Coordinates of C-alpha atoms and ligand atoms in Angstrom, one line a residue:
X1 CA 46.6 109.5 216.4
X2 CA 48.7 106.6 216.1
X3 CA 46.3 103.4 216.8
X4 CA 46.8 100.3 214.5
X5 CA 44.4 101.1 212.1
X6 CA 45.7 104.6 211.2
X7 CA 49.7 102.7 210.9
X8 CA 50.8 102.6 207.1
X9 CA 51.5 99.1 206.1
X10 CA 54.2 98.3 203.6
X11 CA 54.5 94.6 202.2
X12 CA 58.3 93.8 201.6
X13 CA 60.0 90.8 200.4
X14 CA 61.7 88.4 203.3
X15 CA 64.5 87.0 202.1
X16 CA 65.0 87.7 198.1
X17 CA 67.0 89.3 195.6
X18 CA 64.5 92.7 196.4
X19 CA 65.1 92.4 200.5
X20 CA 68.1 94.6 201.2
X21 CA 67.6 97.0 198.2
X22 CA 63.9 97.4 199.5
X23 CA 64.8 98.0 203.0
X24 CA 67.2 100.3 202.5
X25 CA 65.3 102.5 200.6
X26 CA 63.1 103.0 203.4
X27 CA 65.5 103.8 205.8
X28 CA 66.9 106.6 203.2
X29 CA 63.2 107.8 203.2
X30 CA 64.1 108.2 207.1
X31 CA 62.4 105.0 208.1
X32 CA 63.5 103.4 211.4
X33 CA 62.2 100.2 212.0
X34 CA 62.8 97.3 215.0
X35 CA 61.8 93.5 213.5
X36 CA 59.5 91.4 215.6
X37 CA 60.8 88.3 217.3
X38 CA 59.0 86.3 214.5
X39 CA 60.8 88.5 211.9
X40 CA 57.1 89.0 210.2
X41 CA 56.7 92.7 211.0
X42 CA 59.1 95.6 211.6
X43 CA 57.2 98.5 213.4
X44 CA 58.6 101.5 212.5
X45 CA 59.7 103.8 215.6
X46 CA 59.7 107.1 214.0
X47 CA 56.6 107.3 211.4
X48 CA 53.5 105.3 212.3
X49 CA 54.8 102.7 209.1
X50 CA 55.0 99.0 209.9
X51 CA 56.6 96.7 207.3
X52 CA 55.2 93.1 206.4
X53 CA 58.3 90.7 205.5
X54 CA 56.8 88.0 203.1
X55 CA 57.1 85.9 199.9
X56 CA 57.6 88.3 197.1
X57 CA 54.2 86.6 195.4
X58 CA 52.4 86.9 198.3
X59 CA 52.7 91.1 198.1
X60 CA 50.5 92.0 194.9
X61 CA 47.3 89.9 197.1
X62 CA 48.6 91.5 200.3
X63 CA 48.0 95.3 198.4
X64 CA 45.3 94.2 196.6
X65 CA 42.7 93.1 199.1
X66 CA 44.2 96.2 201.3
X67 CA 46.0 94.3 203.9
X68 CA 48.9 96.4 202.9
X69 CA 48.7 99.8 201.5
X70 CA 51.9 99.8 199.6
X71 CA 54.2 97.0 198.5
X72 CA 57.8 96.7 197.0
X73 CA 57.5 94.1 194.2
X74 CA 59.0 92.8 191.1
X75 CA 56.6 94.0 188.0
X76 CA 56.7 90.6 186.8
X77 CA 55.0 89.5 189.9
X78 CA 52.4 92.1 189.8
X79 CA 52.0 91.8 186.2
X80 CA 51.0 88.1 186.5
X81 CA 48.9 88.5 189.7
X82 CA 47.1 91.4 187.8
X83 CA 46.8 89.1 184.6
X84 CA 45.0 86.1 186.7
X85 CA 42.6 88.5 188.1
X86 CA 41.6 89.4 184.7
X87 CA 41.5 86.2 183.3
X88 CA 39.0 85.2 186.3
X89 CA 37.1 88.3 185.7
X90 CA 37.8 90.5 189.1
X91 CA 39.6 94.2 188.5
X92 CA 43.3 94.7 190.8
X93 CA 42.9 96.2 193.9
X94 CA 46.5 98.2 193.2
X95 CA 48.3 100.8 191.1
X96 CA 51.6 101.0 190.5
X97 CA 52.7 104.4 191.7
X98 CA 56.5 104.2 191.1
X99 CA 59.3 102.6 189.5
X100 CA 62.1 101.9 191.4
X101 CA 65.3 101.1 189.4
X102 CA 66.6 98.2 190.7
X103 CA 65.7 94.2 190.7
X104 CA 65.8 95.1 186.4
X105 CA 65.1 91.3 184.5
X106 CA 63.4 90.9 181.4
X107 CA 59.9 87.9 181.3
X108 CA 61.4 86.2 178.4
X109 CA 60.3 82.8 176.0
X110 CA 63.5 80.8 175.3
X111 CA 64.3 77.5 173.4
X112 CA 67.1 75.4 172.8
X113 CA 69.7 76.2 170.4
X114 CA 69.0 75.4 167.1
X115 CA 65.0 75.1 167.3
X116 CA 63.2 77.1 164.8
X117 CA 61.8 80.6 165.5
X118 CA 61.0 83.6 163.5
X119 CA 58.1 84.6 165.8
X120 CA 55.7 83.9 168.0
X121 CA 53.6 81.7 165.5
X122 CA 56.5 79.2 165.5
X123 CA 54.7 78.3 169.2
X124 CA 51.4 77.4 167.9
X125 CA 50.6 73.7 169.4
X126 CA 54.1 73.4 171.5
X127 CA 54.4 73.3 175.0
X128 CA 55.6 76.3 177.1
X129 CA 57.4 75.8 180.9
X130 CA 56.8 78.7 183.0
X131 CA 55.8 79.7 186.3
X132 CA 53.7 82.7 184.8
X133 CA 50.9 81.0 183.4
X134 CA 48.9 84.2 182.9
X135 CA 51.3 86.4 181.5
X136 CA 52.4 83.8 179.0
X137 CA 48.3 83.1 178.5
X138 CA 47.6 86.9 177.9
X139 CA 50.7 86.9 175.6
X140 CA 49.6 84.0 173.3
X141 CA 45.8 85.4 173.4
X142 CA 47.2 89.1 171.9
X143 CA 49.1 86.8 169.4
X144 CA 45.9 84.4 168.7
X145 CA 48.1 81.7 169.3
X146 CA 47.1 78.3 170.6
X147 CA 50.1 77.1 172.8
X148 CA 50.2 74.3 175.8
X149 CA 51.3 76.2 179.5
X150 CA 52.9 73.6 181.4
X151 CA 53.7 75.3 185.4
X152 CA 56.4 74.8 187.0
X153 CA 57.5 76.4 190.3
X154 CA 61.3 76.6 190.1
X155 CA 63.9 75.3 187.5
X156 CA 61.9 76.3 184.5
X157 CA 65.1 76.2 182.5
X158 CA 65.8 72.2 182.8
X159 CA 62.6 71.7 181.1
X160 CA 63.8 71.3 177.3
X161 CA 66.3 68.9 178.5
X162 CA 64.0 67.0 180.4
X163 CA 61.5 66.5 177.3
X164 CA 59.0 68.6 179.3
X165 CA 58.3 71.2 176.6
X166 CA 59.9 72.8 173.5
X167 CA 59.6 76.7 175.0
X168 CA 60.4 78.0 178.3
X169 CA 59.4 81.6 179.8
X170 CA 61.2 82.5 182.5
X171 CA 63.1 85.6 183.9
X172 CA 66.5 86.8 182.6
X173 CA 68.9 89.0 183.8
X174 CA 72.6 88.9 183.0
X175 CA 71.6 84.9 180.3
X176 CA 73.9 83.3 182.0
X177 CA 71.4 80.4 183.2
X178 CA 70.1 80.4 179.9
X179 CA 73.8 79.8 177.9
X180 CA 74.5 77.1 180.8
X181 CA 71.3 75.3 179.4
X182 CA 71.5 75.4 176.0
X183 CA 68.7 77.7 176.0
X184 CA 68.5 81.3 174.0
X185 CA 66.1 84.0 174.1
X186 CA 63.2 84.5 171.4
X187 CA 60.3 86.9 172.3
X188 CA 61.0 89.0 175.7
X189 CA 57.0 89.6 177.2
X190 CA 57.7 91.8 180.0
X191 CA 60.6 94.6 180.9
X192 CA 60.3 94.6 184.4
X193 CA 62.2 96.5 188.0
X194 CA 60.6 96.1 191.2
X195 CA 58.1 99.3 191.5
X196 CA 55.8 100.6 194.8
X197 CA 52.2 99.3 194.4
X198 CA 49.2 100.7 196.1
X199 CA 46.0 99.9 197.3
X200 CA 43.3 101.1 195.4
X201 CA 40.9 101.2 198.5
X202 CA 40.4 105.0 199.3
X203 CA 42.3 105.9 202.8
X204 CA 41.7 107.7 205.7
X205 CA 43.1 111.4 205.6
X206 CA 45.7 110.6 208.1
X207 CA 47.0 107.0 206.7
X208 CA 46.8 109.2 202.5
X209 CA 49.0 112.3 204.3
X210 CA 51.7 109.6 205.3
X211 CA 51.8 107.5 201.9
X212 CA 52.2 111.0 199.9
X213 CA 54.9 111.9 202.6
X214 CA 56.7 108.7 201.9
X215 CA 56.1 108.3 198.1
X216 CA 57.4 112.3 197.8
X217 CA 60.4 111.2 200.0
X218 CA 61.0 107.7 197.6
X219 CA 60.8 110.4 194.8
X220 CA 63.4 112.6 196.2
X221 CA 65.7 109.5 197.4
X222 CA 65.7 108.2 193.6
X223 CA 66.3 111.7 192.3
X224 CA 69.1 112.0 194.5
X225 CA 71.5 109.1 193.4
X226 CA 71.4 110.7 189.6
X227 CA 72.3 113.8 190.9
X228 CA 75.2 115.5 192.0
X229 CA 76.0 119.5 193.0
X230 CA 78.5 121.5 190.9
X231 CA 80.3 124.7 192.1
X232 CA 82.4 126.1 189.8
X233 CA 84.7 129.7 189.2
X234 CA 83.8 131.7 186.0
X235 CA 84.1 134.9 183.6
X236 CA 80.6 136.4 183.6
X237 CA 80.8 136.3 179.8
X238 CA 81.4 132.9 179.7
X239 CA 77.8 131.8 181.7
X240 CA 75.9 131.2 179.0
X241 CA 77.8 128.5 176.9
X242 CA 78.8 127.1 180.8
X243 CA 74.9 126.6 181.8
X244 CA 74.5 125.0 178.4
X245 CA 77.1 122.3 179.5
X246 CA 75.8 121.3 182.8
X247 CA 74.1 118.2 182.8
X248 CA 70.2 118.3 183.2
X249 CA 70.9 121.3 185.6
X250 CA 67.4 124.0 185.6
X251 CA 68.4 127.4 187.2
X252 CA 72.1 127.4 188.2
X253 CA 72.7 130.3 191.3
X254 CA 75.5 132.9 189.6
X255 CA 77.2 134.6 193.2
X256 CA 79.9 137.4 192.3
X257 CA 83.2 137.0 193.7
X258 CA 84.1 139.6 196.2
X259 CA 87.4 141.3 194.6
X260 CA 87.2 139.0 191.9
X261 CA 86.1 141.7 189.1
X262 CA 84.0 140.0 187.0
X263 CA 84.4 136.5 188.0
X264 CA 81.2 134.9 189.5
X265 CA 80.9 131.2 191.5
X266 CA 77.9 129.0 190.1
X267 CA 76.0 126.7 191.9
X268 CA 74.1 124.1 190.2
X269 CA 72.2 120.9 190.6
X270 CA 72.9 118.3 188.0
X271 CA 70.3 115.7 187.6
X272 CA 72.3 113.3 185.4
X273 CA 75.7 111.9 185.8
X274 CA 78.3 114.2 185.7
X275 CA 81.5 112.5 184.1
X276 CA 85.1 113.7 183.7
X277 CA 84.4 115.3 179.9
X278 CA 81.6 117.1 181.7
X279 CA 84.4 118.7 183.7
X280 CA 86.8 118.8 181.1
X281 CA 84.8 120.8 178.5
X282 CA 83.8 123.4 181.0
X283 CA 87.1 123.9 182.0
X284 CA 87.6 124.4 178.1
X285 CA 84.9 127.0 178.0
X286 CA 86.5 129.4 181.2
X287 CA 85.6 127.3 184.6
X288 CA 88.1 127.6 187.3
X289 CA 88.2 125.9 190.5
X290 CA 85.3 123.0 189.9
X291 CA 83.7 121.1 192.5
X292 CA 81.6 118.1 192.3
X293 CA 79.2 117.2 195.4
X294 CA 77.0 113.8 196.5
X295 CA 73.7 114.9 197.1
X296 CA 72.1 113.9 200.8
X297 CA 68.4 114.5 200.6
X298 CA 66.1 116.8 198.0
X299 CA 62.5 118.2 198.2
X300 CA 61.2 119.7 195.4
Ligands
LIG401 O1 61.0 83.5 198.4 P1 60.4 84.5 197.4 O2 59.2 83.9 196.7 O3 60.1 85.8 198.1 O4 61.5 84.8 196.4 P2 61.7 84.3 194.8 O5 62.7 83.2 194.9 O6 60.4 84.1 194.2 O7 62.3 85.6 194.2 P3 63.8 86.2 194.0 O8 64.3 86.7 195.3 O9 64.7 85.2 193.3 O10 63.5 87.4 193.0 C1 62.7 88.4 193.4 C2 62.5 89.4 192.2 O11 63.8 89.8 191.7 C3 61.9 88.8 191.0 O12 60.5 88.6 191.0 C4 62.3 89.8 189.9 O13 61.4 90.9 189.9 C5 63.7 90.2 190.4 N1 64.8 89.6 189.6 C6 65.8 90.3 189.0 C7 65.1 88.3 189.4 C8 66.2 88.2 188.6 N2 66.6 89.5 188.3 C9 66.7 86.9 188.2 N3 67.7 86.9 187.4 N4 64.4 87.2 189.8 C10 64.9 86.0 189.4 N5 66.0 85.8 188.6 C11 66.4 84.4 188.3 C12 65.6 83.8 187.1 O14 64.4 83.2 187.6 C13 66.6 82.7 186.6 O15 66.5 81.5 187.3 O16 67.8 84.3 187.9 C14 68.0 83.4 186.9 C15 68.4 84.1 185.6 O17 69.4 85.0 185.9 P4 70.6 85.3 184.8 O18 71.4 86.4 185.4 O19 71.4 84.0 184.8 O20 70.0 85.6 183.5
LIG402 ZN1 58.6 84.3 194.8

């Protein structure tokens, strides 16, 4: 049965530093989609999934009163979504089911060069610039500290310069905005990647068979780009210290060699990088003949 209300909805960002890693990790989990002509919604044309394109902020709401049953989102927006339900006293409608590794920043307080800090009571009675009022609010709660949050929506970073407040917390990556501001980084709140979130609301048989399908096929995409398939050429005797040296392998596959006496091909699925010295040292210990694969697609 494929009628609207069975179709899995997945909130992704529009346009956004999460858009094209987001997308394209649904189309690795086999997803084919054609956009609307309004661009909102992509109905998928080969899984009954449709995708919601909005404002990255707008996706932990969407989840949460179960517009959406999944969304792709920045932690550090569905930290501070979840963090103003709390403070107004109503639980998340979501879960994070997944972490995605990509879209990595750090939530980070920051203050000019040269302004005293050895920790988070050096805040008590200043002003703080951010546009994450309730994470910064839990933060100075845990820490008993009694701090002004001044919001702002964007350029959080000119806001020491402008006299607006002695503290800033806003997202870091590579620091680069911070050094071109003066600014440097005391107390980091939040390590955050953009994750999957999920409805809490309990869902039909059909609509729960397709998120497990697509989480267990997210699973085996991420699983994938670590790992990589190893054939190699070896003296029986020398298997054991060889399985010790493949990366994160489990149960290598020994085949003998037809002819080959007592030679034998192993097969084996590493699930960490496998880098030249890898290669180098097993060659060291008696492999021949060595072979490294991409991996396409894994089930466990
Ligand atoms: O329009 P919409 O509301 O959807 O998008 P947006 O402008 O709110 O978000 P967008 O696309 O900028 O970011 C989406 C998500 O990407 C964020 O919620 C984070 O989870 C993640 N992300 C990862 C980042 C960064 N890295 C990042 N560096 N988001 C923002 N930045 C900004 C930061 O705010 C600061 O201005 O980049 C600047 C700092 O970068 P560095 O490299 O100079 O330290
Ligand atoms: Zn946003």
């Amino acid at each position: 049965m494929d009628t609207q209300e069975q179709r899995i909805k997945i909130a992704v960002q529009k346009t956004g530093r999460l858009t094209e890693h987001s997308l394209h990790l649904l189309e690795r989990c086999g997803l084919k989609v054609t956009r609307s002509k309004d661009q909102l919604i992509c109905y998928g044309e080969n899984m009954p999934v449709d995708l919601l394109l909005v404002r990255d902020d707008d996706i932990p709401g969407l989840v949460s009163d179960d517009i959406c049953d999944l969304g792709i989102v920045g932690l550090n927006v569905a930290e501070e979504k979840r963090q103003k339900l709390k403070q107004d006293g109503t639980q998340t409608g979501y879960k994070k089911v997944f972490d995605l590794d990509f879209g990595h920043c750090r939530l980070s307080i920051a203050t000019e060069e040269g302004t005293p800090y050895s920790g988070a009571t050096d805040l008590q009675g200043k002003r703080i610039a951010t546009s994450y009022v309730a994470t910064v609010q839990n933060f100075l709660n845990e820490e008993g500290i009694e701090a002004e949050i001044i919001y702002l929506s964007g350029a959080v970073e000119i806001a020491p310069k402008l006299g607006k407040a002695e503290f800033i917390c806003d997202l870091v990556s590579t620091g680069s905005t911070l050094k071109a501001n003066n600014l440097i980084e005391v107390e980091t709140l939040l390590k955050s990647e953009a994750v999957v979130i999920q409805t809490r609301e309990p869902l039909s048989h059909i609509k729960q068979e397709w998120v497990d399908k697509i989480l267990q096929r997210l699973d085996g995409v991420l699983q994938v780009r670590e790992s990589k398939y190893i054939m190699l050429h070896a003296p029986r005797a020398a298997l054991d210290r060889i399985s010790e040296l493949l990366p994160g392998s489990e149960y290598p596959t020994v085949i003998p060699l037809d002819g080959q006496g007592d030679k034998v091909a192993v097969h084996a699925v590493c699930r960490e990088n496998v880098f030249w010295e890898t290669l180098e040292n097993l060659k060291a210990a008696g492999a021949s003949s060595l072979l490294v694969l991409p991996v396409e697609k894994m089930l466990a």
